[in-house]
PDB file of N, CA and C in Angstrom:
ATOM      1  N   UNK Y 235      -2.801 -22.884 -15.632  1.00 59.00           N
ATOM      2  CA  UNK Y 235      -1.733 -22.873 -14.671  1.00 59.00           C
ATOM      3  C   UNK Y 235      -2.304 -22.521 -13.302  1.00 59.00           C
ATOM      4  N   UNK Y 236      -1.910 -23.385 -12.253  1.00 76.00           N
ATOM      5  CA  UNK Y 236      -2.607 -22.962 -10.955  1.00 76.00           C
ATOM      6  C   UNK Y 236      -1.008 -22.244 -10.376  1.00 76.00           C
ATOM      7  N   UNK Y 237      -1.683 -20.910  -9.805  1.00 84.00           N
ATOM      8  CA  UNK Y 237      -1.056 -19.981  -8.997  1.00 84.00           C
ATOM      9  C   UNK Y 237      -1.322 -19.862  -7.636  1.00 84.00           C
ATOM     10  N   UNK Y 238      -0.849 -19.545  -6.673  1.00 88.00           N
ATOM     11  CA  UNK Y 238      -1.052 -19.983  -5.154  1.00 88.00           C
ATOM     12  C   UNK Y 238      -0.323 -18.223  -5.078  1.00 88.00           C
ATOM     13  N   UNK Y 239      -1.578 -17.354  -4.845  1.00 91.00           N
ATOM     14  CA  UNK Y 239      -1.154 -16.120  -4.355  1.00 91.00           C
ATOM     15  C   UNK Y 239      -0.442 -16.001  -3.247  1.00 91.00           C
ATOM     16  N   UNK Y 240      -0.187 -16.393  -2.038  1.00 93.00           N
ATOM     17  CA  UNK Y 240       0.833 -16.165  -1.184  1.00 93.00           C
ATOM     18  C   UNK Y 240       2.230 -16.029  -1.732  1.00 93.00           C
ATOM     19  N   UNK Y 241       2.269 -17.685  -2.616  1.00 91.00           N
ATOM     20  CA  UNK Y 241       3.785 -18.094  -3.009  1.00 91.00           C
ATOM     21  C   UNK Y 241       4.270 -17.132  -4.384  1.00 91.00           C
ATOM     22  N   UNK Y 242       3.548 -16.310  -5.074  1.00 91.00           N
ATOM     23  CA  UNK Y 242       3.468 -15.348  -5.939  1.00 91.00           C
ATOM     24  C   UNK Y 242       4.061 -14.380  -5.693  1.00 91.00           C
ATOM     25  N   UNK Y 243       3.204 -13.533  -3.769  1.00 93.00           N
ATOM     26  CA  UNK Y 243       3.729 -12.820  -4.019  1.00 93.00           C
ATOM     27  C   UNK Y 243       5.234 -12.898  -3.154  1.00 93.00           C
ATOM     28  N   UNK Y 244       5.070 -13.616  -2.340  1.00 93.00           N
ATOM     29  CA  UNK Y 244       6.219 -14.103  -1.504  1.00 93.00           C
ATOM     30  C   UNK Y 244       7.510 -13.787  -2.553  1.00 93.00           C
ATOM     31  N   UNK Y 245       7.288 -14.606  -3.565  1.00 91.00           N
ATOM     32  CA  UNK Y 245       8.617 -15.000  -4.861  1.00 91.00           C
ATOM     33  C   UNK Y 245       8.950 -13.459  -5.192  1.00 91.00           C
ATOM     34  N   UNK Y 246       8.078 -12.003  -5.559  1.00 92.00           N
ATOM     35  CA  UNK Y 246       7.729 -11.241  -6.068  1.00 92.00           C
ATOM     36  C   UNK Y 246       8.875 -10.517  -5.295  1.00 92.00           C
ATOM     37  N   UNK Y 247       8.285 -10.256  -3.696  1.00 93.00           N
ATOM     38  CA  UNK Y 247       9.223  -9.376  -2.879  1.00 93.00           C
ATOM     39  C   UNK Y 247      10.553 -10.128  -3.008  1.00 93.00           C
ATOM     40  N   UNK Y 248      10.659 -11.236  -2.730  1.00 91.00           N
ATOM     41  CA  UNK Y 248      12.056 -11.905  -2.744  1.00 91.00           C
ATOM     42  C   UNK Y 248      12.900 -11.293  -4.206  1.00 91.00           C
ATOM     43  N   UNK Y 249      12.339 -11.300  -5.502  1.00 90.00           N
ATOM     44  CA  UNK Y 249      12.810 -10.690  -7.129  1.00 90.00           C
ATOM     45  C   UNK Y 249      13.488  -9.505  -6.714  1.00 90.00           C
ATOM     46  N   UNK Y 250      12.275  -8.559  -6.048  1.00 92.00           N
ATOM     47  CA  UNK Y 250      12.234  -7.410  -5.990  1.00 92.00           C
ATOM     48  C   UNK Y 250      12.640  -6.656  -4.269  1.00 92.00           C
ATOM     49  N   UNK Y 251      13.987  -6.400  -3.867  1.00 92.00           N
ATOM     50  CA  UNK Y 251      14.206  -5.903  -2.512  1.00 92.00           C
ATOM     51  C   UNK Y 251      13.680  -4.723  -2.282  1.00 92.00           C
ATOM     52  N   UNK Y 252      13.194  -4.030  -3.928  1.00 91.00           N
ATOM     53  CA  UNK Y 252      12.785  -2.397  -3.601  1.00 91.00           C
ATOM     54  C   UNK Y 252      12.100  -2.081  -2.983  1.00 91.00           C
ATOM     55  N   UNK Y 253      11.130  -3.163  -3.194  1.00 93.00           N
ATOM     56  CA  UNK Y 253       9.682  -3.009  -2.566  1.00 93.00           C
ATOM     57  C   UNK Y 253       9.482  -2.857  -1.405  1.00 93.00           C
ATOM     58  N   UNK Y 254      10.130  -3.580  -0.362  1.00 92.00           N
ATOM     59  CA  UNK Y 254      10.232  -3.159   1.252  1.00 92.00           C
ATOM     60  C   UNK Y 254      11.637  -2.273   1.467  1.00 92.00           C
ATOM     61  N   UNK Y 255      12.163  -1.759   0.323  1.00 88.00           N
ATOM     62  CA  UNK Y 255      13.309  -1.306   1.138  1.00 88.00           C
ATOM     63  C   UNK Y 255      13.142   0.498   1.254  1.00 88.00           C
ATOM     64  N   UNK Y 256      11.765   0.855   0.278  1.00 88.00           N
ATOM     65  CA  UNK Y 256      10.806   1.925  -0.332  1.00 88.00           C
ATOM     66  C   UNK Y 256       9.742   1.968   0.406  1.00 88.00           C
ATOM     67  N   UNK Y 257       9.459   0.738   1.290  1.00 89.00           N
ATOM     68  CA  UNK Y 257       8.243   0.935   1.979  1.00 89.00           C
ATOM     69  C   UNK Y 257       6.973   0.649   1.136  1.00 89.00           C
ATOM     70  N   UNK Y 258       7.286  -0.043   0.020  1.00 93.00           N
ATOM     71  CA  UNK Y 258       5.585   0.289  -0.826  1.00 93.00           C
ATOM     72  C   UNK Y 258       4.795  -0.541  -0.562  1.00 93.00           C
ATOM     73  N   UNK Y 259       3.483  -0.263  -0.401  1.00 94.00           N
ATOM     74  CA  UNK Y 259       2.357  -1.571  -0.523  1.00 94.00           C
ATOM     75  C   UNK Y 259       2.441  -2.281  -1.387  1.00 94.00           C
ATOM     76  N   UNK Y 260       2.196  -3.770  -1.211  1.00 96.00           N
ATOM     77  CA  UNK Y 260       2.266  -4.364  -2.625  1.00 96.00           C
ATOM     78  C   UNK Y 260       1.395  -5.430  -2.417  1.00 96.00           C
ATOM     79  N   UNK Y 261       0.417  -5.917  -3.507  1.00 96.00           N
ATOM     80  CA  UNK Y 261      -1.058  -6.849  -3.178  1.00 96.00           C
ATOM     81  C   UNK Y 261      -1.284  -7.151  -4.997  1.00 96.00           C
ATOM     82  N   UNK Y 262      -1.484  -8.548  -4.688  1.00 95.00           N
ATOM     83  CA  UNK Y 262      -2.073  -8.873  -5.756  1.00 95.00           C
ATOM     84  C   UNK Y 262      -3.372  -9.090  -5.835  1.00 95.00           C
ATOM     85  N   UNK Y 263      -4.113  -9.215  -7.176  1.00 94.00           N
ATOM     86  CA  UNK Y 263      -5.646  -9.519  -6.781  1.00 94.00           C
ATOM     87  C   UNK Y 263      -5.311 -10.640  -8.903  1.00 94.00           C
ATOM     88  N   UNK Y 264      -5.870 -11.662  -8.283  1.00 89.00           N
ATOM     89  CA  UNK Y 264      -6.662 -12.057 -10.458  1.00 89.00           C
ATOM     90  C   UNK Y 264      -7.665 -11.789 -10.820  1.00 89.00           C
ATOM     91  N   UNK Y 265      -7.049 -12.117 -11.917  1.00 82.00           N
ATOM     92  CA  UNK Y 265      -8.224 -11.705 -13.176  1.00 82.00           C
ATOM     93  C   UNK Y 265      -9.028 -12.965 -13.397  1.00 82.00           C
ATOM     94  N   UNK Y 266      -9.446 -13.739 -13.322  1.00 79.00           N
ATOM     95  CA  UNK Y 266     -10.017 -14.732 -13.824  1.00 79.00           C
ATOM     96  C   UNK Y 266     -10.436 -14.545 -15.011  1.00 79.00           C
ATOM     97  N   UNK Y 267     -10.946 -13.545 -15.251  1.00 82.00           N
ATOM     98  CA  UNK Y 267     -11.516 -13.635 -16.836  1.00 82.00           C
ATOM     99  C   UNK Y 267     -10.353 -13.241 -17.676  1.00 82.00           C
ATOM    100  N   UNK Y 268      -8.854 -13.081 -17.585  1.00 79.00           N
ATOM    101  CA  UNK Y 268      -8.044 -13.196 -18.410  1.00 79.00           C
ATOM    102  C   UNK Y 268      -6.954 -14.168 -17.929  1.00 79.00           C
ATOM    103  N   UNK Y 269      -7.145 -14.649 -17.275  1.00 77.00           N
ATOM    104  CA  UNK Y 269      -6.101 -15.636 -16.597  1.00 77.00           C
ATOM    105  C   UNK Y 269      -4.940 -14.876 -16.476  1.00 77.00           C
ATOM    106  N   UNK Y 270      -5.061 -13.392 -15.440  1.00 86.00           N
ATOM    107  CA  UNK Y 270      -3.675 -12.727 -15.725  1.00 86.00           C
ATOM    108  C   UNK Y 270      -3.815 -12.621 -13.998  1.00 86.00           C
ATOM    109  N   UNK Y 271      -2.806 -11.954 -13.300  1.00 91.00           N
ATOM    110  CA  UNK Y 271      -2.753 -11.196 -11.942  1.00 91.00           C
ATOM    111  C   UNK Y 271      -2.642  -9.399 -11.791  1.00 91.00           C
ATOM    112  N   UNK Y 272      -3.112  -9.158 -11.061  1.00 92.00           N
ATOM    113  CA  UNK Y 272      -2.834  -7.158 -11.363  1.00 92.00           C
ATOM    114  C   UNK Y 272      -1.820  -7.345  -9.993  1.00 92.00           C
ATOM    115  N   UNK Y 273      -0.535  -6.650 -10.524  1.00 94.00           N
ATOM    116  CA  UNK Y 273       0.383  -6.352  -9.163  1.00 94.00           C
ATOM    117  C   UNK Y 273      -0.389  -4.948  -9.174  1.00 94.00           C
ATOM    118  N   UNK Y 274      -0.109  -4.778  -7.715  1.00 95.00           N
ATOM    119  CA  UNK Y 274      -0.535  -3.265  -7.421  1.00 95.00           C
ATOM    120  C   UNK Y 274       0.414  -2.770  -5.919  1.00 95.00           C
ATOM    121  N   UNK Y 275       0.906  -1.543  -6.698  1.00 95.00           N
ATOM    122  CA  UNK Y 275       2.109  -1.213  -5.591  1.00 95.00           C
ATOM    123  C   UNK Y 275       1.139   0.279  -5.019  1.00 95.00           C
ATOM    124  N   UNK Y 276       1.739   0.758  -4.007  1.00 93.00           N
ATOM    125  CA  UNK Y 276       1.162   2.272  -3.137  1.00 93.00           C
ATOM    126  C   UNK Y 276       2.313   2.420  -2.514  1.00 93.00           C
ATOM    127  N   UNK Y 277       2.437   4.124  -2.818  1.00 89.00           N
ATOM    128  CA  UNK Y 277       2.999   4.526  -1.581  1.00 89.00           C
ATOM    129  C   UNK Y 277       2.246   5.945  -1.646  1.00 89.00           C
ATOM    130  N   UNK Y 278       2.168   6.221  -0.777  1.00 87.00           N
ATOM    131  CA  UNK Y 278       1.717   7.936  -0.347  1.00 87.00           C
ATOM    132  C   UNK Y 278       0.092   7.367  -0.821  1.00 87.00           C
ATOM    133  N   UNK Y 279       0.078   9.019  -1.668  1.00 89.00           N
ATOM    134  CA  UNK Y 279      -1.530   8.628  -2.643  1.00 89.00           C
ATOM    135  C   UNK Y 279      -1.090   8.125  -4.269  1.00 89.00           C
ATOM    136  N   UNK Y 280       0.383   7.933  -4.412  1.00 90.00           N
ATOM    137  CA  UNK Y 280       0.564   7.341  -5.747  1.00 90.00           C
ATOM    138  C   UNK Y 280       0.765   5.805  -5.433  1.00 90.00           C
ATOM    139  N   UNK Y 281       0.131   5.069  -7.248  1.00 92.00           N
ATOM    140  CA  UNK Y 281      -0.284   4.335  -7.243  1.00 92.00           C
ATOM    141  C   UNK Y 281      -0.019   3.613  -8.804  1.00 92.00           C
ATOM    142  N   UNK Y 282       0.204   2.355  -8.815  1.00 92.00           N
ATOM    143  CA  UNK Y 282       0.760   1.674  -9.886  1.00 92.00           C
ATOM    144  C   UNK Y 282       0.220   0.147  -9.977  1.00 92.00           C
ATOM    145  N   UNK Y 283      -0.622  -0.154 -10.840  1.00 92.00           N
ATOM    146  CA  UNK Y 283      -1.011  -1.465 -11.159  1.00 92.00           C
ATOM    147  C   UNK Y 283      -0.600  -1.941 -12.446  1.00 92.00           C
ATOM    148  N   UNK Y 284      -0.190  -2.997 -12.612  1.00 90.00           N
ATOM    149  CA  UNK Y 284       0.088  -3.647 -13.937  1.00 90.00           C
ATOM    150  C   UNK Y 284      -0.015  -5.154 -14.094  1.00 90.00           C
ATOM    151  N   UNK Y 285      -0.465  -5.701 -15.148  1.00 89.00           N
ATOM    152  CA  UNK Y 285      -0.954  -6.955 -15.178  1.00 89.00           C
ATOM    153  C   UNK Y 285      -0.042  -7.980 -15.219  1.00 89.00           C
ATOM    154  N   UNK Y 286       0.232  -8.698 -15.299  1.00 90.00           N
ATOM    155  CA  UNK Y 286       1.320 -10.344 -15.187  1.00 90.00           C
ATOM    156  C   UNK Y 286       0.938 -10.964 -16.051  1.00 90.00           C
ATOM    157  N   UNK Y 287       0.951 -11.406 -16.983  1.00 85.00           N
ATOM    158  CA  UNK Y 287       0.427 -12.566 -17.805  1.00 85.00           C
ATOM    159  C   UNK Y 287       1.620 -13.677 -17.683  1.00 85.00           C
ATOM    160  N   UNK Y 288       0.374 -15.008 -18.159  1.00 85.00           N
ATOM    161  CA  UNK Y 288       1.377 -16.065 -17.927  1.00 85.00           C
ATOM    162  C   UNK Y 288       3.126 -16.220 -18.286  1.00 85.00           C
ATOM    163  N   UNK Y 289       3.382 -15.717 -19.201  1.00 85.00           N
ATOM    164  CA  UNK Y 289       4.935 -15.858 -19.217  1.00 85.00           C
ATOM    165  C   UNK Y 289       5.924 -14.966 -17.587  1.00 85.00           C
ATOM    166  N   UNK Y 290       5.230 -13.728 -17.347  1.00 85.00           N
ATOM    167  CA  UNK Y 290       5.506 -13.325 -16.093  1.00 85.00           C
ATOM    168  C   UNK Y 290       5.447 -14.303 -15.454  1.00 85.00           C
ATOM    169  N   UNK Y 291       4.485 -14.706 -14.998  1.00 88.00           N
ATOM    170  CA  UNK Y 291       4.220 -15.795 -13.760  1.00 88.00           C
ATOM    171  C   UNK Y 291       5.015 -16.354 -13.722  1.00 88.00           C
ATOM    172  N   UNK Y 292       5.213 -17.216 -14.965  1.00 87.00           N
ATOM    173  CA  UNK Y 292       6.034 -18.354 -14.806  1.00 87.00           C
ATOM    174  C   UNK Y 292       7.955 -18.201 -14.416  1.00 87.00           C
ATOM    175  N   UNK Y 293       8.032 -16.960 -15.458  1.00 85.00           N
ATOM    176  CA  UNK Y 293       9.167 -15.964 -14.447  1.00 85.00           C
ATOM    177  C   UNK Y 293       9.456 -16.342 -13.455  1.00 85.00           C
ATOM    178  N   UNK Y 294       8.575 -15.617 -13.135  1.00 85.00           N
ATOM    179  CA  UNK Y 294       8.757 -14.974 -11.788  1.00 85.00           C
ATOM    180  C   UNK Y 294       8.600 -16.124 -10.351  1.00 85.00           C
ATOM    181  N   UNK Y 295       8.190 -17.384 -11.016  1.00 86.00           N
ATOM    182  CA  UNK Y 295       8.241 -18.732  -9.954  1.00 86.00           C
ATOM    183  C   UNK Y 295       9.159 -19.399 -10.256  1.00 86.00           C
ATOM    184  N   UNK Y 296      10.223 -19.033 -11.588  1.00 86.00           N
ATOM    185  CA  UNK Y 296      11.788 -20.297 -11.558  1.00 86.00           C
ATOM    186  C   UNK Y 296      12.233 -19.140 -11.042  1.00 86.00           C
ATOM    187  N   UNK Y 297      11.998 -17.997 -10.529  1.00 81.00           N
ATOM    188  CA  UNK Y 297      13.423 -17.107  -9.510  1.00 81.00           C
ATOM    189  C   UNK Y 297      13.874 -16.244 -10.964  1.00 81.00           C
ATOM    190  N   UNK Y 298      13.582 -16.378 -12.107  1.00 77.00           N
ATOM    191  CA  UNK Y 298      13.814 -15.028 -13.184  1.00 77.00           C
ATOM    192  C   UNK Y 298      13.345 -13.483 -12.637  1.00 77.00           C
ATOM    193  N   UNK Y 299      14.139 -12.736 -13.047  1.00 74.00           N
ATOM    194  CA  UNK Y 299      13.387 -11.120 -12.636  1.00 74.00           C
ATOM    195  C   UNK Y 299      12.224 -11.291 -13.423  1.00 74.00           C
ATOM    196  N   UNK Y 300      11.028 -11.029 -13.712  1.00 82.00           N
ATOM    197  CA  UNK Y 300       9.886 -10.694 -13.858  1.00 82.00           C
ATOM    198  C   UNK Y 300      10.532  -9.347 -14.766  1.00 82.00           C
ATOM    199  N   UNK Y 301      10.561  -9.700 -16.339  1.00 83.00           N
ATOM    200  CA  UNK Y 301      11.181  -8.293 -16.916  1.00 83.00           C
ATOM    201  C   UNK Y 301      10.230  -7.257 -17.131  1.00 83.00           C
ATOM    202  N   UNK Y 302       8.851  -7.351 -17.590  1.00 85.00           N
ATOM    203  CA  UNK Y 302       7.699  -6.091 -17.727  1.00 85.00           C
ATOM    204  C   UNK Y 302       7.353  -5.573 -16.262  1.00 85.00           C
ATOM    205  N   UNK Y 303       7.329  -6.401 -15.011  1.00 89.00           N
ATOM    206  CA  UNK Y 303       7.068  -5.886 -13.705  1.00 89.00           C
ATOM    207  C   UNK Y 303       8.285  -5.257 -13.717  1.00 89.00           C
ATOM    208  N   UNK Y 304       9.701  -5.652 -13.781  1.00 88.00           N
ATOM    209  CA  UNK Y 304      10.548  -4.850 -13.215  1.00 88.00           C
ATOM    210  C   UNK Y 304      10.926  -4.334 -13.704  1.00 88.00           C
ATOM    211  N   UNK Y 305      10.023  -3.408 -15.221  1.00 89.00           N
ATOM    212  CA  UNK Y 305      10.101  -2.033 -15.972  1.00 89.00           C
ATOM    213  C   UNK Y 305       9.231  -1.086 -15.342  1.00 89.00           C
ATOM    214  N   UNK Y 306       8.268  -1.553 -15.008  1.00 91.00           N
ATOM    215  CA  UNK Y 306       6.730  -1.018 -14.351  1.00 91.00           C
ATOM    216  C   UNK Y 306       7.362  -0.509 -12.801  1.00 91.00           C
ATOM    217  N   UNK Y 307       7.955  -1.343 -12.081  1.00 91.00           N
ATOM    218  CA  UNK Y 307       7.874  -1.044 -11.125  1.00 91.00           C
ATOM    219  C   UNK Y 307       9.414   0.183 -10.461  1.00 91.00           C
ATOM    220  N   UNK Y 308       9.986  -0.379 -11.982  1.00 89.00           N
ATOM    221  CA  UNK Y 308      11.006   0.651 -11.644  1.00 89.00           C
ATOM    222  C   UNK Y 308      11.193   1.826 -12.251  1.00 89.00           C
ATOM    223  N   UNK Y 309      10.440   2.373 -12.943  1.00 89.00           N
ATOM    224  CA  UNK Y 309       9.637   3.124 -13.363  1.00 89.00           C
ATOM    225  C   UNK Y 309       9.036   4.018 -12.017  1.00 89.00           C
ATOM    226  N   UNK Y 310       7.945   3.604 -11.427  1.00 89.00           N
ATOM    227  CA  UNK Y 310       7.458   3.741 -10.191  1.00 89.00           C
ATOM    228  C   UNK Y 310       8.225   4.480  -9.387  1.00 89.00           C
ATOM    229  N   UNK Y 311       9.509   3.721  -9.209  1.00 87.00           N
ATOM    230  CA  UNK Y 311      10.045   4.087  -7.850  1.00 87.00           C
ATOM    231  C   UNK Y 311      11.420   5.289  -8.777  1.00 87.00           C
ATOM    232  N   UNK Y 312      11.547   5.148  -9.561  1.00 85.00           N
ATOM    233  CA  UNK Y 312      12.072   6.278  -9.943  1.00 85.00           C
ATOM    234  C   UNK Y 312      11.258   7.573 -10.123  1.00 85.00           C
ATOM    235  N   UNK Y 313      10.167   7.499 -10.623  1.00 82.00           N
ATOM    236  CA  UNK Y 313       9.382   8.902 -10.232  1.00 82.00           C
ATOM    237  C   UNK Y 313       8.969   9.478  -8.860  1.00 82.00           C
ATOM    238  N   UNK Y 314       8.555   8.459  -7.475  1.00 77.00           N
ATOM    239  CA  UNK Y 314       8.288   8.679  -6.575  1.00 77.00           C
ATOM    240  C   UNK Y 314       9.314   8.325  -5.374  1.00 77.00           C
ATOM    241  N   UNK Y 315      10.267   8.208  -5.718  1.00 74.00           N
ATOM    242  CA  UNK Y 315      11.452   7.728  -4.493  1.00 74.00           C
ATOM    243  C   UNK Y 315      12.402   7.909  -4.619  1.00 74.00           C
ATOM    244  N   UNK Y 316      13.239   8.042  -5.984  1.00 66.00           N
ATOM    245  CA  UNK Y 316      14.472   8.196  -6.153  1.00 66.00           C
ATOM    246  C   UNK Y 316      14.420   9.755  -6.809  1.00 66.00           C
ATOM    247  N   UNK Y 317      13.179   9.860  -7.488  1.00 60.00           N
ATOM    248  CA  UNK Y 317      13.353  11.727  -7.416  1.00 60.00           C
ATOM    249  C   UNK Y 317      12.658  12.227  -7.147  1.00 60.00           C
ATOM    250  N   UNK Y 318      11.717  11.838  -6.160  1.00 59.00           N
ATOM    251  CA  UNK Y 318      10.302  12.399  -5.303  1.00 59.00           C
ATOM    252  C   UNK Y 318      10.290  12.526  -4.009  1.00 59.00           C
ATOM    253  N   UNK Y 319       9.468  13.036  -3.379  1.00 63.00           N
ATOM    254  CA  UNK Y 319       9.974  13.413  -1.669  1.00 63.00           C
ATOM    255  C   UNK Y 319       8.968  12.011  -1.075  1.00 63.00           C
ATOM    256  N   UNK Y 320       8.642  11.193  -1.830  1.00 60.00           N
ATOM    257  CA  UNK Y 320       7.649  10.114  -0.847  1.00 60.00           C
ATOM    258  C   UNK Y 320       8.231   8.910  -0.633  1.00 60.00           C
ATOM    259  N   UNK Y 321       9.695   8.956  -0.585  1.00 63.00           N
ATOM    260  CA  UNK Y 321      10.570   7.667  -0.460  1.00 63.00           C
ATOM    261  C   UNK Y 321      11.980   8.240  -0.143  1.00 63.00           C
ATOM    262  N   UNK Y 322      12.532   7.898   1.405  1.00 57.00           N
ATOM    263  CA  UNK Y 322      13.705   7.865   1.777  1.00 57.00           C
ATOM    264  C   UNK Y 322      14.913   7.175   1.114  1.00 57.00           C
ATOM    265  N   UNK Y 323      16.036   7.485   0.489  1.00 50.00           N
ATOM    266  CA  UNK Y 323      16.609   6.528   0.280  1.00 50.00           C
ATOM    267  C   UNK Y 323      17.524   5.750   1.659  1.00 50.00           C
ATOM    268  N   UNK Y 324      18.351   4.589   1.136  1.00 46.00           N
ATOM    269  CA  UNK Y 324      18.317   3.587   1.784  1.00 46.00           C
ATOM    270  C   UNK Y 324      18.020   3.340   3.045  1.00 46.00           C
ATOM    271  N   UNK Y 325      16.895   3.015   3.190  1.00 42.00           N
ATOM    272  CA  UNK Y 325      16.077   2.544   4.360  1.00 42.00           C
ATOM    273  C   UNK Y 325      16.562   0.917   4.256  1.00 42.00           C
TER     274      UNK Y 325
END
């Protein structure tokens, strides 16, 4: 499957409003040697990577929520934003 990282993660923030609405970094990098992607979110000095495998991907490019990212990532922002001091709410 060819993936076009811009349009990945473009689709990703569009799934996901938390992500800029929390302020978090968010960057993908692949795996080539597993044919997977690592999302990787930041905010402060905490930090959260988790892998995509193809059924994600493909998710997450017909406009489906991405369901293991958006356990992972909400996860994330519930430990560090919604009951942590490193995320304002609604920004």
């Amino acid at each position: 499957m060819s993936v076009n990282k811009d349009e990945l993660k473009t689709k990703i923030e569009g799934l996901f409003p938390e992500i800029q609405k929390y302020g978090l970094t968010f960057d993908l990098e692949q795996d080539a040697a597993t044919q997977s992607w690592l999302a990787k979110f930041k905010k402060n000095e905490h930090e959260l990577a988790t892998h995509l495998e193809e059924k994600d991907i493909e998710e997450c490019q017909a406009g489906i929520k991405c369901f293991n990212l958006g356990i992972q990532l909400g996860q994330f922002i519930r430990n560090y934003c919604e009951d942590g001091k490193d995320c304002k709410l609604g920004l």
